[in-house]
PDB file of C-alpha atoms in Angstrom:
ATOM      1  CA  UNK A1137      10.209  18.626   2.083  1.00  0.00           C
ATOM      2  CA  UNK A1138      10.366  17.316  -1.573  1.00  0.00           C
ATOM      3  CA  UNK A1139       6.474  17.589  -2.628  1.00  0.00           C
ATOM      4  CA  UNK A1140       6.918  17.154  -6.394  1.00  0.00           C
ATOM      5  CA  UNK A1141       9.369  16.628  -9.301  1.00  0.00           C
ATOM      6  CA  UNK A1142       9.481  17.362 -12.713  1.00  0.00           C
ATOM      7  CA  UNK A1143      11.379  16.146 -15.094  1.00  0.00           C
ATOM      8  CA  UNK A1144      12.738  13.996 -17.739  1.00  0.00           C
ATOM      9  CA  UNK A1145      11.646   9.810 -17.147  1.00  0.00           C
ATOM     10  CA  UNK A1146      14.429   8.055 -17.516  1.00  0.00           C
ATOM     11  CA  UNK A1147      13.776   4.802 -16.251  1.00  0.00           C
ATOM     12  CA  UNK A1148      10.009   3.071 -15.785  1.00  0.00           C
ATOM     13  CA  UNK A1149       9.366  -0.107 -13.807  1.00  0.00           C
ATOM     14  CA  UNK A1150       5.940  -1.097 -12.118  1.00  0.00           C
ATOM     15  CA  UNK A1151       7.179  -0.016  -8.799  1.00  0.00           C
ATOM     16  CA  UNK A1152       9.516   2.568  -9.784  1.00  0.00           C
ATOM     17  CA  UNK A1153      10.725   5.400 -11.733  1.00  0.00           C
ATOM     18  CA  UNK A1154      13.925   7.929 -12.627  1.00  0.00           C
ATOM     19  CA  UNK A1155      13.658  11.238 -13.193  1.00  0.00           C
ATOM     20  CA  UNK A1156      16.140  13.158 -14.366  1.00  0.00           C
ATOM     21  CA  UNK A1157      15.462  16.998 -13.110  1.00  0.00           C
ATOM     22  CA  UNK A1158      18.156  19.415 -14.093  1.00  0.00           C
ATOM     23  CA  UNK A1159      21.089  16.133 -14.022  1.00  0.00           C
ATOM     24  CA  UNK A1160      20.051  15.029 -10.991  1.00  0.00           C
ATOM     25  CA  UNK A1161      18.065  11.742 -10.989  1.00  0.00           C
ATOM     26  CA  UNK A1162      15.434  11.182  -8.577  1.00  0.00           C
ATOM     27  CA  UNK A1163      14.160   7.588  -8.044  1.00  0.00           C
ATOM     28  CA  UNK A1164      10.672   7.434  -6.705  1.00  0.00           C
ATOM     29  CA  UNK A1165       8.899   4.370  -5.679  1.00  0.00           C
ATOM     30  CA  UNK A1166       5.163   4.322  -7.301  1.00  0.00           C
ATOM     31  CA  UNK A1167       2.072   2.386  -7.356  1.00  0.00           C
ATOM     32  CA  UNK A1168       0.648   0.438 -10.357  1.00  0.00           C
ATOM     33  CA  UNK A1169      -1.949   2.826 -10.873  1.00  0.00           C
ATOM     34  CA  UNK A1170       0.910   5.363 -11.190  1.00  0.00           C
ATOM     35  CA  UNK A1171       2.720   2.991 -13.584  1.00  0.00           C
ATOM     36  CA  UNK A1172      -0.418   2.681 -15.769  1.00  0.00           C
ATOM     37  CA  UNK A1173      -1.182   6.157 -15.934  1.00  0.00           C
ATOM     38  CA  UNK A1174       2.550   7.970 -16.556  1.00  0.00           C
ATOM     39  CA  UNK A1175       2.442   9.739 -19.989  1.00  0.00           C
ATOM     40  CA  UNK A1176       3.970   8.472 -22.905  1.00  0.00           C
ATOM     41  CA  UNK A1177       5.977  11.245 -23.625  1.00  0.00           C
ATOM     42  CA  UNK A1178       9.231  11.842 -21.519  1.00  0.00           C
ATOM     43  CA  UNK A1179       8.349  14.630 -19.388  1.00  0.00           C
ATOM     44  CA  UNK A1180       6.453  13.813 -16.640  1.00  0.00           C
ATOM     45  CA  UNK A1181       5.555  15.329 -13.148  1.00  0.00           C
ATOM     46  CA  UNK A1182       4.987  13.066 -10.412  1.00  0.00           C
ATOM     47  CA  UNK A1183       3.496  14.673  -6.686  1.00  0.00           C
ATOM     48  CA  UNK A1184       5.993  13.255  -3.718  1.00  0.00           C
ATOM     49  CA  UNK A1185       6.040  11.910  -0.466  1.00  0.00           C
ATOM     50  CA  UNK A1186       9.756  11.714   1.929  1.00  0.00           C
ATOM     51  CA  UNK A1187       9.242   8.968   4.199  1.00  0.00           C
ATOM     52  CA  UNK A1188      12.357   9.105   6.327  1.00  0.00           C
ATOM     53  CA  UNK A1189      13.121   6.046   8.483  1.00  0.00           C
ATOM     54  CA  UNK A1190      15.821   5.680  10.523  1.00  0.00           C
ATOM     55  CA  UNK A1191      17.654   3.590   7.593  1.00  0.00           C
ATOM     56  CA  UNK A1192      15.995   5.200   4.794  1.00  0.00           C
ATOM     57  CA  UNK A1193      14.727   8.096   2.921  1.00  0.00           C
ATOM     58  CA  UNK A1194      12.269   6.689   0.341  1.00  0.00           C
ATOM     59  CA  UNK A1195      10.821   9.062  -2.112  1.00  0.00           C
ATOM     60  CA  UNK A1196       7.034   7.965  -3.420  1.00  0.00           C
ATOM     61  CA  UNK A1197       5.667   9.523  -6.459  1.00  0.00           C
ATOM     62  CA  UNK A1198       1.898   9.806  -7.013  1.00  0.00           C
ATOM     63  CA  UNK A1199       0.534  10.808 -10.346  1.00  0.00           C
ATOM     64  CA  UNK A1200      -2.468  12.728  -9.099  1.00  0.00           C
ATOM     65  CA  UNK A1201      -3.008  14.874  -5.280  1.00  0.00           C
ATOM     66  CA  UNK A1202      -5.464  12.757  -4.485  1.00  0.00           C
ATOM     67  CA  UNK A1203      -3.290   9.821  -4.713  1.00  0.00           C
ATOM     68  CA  UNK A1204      -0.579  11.539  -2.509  1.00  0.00           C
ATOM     69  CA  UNK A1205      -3.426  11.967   0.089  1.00  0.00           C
ATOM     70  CA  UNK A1206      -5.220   9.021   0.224  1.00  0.00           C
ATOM     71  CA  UNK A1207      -1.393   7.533   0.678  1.00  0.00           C
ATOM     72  CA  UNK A1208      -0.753  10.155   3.502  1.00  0.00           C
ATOM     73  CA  UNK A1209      -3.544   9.104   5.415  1.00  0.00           C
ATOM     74  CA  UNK A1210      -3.022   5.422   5.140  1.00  0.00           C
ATOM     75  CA  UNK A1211       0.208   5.484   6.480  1.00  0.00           C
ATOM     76  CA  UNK A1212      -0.893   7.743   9.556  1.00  0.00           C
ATOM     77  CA  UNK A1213      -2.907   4.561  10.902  1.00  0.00           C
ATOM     78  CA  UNK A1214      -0.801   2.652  13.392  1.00  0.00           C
ATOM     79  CA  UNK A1215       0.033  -0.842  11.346  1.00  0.00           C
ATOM     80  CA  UNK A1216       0.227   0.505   8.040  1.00  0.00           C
ATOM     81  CA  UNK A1217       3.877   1.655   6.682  1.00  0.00           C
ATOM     82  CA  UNK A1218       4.929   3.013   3.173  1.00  0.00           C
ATOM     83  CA  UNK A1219       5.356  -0.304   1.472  1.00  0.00           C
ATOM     84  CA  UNK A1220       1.555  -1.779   2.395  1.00  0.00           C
ATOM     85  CA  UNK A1221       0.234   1.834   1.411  1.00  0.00           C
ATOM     86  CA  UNK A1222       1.745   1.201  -1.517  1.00  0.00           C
ATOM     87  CA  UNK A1223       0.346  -2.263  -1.842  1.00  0.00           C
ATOM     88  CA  UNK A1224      -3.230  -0.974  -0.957  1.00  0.00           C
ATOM     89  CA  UNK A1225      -3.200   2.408  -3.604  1.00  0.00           C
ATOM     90  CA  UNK A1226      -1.802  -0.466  -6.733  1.00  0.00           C
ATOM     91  CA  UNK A1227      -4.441  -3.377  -5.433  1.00  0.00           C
ATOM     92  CA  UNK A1228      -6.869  -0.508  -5.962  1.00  0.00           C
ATOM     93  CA  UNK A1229      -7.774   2.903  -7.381  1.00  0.00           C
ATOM     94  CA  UNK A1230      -7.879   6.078  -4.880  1.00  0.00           C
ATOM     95  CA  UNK A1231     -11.776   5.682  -5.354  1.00  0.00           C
ATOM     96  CA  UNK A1232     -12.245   2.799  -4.638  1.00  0.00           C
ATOM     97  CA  UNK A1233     -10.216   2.877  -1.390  1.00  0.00           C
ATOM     98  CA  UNK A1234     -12.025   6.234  -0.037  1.00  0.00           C
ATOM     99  CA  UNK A1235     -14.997   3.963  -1.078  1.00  0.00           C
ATOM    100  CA  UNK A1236     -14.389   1.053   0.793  1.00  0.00           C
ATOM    101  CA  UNK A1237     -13.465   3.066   3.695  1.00  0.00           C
ATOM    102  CA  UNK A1238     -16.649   5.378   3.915  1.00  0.00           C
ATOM    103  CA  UNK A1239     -18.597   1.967   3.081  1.00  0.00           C
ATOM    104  CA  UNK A1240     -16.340   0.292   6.363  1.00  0.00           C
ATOM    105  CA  UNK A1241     -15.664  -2.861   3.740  1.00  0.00           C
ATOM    106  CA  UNK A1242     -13.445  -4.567   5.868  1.00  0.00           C
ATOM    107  CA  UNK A1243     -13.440  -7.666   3.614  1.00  0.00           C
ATOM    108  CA  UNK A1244     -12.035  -5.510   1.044  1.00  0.00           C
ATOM    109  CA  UNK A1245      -9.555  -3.952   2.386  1.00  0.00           C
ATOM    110  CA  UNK A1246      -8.249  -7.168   4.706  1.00  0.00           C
ATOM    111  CA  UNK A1247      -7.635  -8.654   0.712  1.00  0.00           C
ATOM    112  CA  UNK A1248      -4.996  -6.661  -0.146  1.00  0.00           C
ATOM    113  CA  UNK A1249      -1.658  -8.341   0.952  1.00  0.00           C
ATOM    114  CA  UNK A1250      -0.359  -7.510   4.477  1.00  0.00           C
ATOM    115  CA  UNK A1251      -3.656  -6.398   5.723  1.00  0.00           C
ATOM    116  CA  UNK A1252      -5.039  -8.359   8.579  1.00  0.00           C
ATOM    117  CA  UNK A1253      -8.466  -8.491   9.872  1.00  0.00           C
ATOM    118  CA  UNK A1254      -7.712  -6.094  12.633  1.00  0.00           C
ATOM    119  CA  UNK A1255      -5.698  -3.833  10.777  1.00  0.00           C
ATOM    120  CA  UNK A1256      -8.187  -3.257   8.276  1.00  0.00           C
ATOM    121  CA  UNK A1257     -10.203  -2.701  10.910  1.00  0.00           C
ATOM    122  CA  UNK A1258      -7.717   0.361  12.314  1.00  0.00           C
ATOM    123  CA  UNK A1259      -7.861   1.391   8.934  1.00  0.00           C
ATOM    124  CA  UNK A1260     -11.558   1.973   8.906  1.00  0.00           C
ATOM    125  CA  UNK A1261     -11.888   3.672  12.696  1.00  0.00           C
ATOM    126  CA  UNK A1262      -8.918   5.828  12.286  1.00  0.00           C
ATOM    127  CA  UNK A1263      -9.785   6.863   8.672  1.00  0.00           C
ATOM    128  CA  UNK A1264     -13.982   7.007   8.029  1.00  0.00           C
ATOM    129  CA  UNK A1265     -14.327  10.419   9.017  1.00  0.00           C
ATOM    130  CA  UNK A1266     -11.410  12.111   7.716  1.00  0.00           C
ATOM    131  CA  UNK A1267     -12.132  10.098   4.196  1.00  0.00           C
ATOM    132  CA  UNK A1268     -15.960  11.619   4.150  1.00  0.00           C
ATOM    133  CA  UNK A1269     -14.587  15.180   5.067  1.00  0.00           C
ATOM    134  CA  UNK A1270     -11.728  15.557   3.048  1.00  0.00           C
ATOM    135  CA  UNK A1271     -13.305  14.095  -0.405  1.00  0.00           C
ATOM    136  CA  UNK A1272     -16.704  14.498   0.172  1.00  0.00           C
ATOM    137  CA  UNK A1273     -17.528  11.188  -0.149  1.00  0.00           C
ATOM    138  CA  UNK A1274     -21.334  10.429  -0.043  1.00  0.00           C
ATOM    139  CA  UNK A1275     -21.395   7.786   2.901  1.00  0.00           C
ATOM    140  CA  UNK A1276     -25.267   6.607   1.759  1.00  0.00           C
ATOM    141  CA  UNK A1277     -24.157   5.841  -2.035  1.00  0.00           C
ATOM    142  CA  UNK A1278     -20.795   4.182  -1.102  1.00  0.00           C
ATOM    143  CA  UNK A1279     -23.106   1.918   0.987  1.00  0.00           C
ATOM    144  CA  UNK A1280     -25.888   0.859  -1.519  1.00  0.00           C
ATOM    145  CA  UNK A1281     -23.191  -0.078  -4.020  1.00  0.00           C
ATOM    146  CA  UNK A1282     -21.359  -2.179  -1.332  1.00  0.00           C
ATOM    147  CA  UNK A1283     -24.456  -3.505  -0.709  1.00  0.00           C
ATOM    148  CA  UNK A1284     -25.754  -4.138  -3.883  1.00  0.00           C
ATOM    149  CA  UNK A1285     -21.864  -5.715  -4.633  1.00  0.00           C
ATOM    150  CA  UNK A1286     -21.692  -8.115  -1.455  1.00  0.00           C
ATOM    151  CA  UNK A1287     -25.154  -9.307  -2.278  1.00  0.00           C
ATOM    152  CA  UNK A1288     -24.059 -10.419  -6.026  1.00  0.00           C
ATOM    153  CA  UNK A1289     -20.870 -11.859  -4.717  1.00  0.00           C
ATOM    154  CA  UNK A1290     -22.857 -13.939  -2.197  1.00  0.00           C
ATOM    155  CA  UNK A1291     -25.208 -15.520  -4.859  1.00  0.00           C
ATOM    156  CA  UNK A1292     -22.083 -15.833  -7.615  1.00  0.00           C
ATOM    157  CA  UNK A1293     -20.250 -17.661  -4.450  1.00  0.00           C
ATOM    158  CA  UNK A1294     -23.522 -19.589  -3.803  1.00  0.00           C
ATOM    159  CA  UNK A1295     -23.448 -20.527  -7.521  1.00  0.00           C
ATOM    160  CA  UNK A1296     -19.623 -22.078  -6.987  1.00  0.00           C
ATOM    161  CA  UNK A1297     -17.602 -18.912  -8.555  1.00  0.00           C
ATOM    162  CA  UNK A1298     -14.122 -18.549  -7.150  1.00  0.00           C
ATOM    163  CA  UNK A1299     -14.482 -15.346  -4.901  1.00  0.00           C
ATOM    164  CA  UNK A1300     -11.247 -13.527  -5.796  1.00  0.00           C
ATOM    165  CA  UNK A1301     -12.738 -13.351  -9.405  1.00  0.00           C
ATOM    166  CA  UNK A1302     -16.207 -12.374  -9.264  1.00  0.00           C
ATOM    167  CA  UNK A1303     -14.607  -9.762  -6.931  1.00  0.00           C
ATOM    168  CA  UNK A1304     -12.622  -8.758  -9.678  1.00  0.00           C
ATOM    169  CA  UNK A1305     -15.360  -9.112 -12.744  1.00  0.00           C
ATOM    170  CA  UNK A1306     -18.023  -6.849 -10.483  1.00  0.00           C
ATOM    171  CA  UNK A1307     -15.809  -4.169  -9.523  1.00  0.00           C
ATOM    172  CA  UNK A1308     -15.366  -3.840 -13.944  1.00  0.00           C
ATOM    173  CA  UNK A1309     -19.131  -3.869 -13.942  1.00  0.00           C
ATOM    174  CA  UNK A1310     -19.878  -1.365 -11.245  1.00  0.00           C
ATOM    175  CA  UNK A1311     -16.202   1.016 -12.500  1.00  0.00           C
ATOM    176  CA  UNK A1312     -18.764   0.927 -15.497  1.00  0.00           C
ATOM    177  CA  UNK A1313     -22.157   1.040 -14.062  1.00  0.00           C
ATOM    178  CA  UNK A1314     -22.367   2.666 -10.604  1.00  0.00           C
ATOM    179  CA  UNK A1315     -26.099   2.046 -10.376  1.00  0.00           C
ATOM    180  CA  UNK A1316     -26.521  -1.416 -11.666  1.00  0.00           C
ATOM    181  CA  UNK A1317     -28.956  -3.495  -9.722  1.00  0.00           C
ATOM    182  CA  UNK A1318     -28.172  -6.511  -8.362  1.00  0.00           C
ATOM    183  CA  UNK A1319     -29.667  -8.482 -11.027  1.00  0.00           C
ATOM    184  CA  UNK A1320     -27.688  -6.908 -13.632  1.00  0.00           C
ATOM    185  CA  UNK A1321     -24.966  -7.105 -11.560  1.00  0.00           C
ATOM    186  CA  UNK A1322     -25.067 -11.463 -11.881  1.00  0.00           C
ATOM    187  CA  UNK A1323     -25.896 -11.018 -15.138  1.00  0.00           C
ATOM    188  CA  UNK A1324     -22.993  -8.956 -16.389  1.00  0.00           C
ATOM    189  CA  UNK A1325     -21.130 -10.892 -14.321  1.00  0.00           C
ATOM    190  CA  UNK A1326     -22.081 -14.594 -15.390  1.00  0.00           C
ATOM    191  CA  UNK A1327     -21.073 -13.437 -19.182  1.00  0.00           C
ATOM    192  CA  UNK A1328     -17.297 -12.922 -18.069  1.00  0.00           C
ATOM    193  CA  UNK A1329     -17.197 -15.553 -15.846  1.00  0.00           C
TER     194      UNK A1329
END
C-alpha cells in the first residue's frame, strides 16, 4: 500500500524515525543499518513496508530496495515476524544475510537474538533458492569465504578467544578483504584482538 515516503526527518532514533511529508508525520520503525546510513541533511526518502496485524499497522522504512526485500522475504518464513526481521537486517548488513543464507550458516544466523536453532534452520530451507535467484548471489564464493571464516574462528577459539568477538573482528577483515586466506585471516585478526 504505502511503498515509500519522502519527506522532511523530523525525529531520528536507532529504531525509529518521523517524517514529516506534506504535514503529515509518518513514523517508521528502521533497522540500525538504516539509522547509520540516513543522510545528514533533512530530506530523506526511506522505501516502506505495512505490516498490518490484527492490533497494529507498523510502518518499516528501509534505506535501500534491497533492504526492503531481503526484509520481505524474512518475514515470509513461518517463525520470523517484523520485529526479529528487524533484529536480523540491524545484527547484520543485507549482504551479509543473503550471504549467510546462500552459504546455509546456520550458526550465524541462530546468533542474532530470537533465532533458534530450528528457526534458522526454516530460514535457510525456505529462503536459499529465492536468495541465489533474486540477487544473484554466487553460491560457490559465499561458501569458500564461510569456509575460510569458520576455519579461522575454530583455531582463534582453539587459541582461547571469546567467540562472539573474533566473530565480530573477522567479519571487519573479510567486509575489507573478501579473499583473504585463512592465514591472513588469524593474522589480521590476532592484531585487534
Amino acid at each position: 500500500m504505502i511503498t515509500q515516503v519522502r519527506g522532511r526527518l523530523v525525529e531520528k532514533n536507532p529504531t525509529e524515525v518521523v517524517v514529516d511529508c506534506n504535514g503529515v508525520g509518518y513514523l517508521l520503525h528502521i533497522s540500525l543499518n538504516t539509522f547509520s546510513a540516513l543522510p545528514t541533511d533533512e530530506n530523506v526518502v526511506l522505501y516502506t513496508h505495512l505490516s498490518i496485524r490484527e492490533d497494529a499497522h507498523t510502518l518499516f522504512g528501509f534505506i535501500n530496495k534491497t533492504e526492503r526485500e531481503v526484509f520481505k522475504l524474512l518475514i515470509s518464513v513461518s517463525g520470523v515476524g517484523p520485529s526479529i526481521a528487524r533484529t536480523m537486517c540491524s545484527s547484520m548488513t543485507s549482504e551479509e544475510i543473503q550471504n549467510a543464507i546462500a552459504s546455509e550458516n546456520v550458526s550465524l544466523i541462530q546468533s542474532v537474538k530470537g533465532i533458534g536453532a530450528k528457526t534458522a534452520q526454516r530460514v535457510i530451507v525456505d529462503l536459499k533458492d529465492k536468495i541465489l535467484k533474486t540477487f544473484n548471489v554466487d553460491e560457490v564464493s559465499a561458501i569458500t569465504n564461510n569456509t575460510n571464516k569458520d576455519e579461522a574462528l575454530s583455531a582463534l577459539e582453539v587459541l582461547g578467544f571469546n567467540r562472539k568477538q573474533s566473530d565480530k573482528i573477522i567479519s571487519g577483515i573479510l567486509k575489507e578483504n573478501a579473499e583473504a586466506s585463512v592465514e591472513q585471516i588469524i593474522k589480521l585478526a590476532l592484531k585487534s584482538l
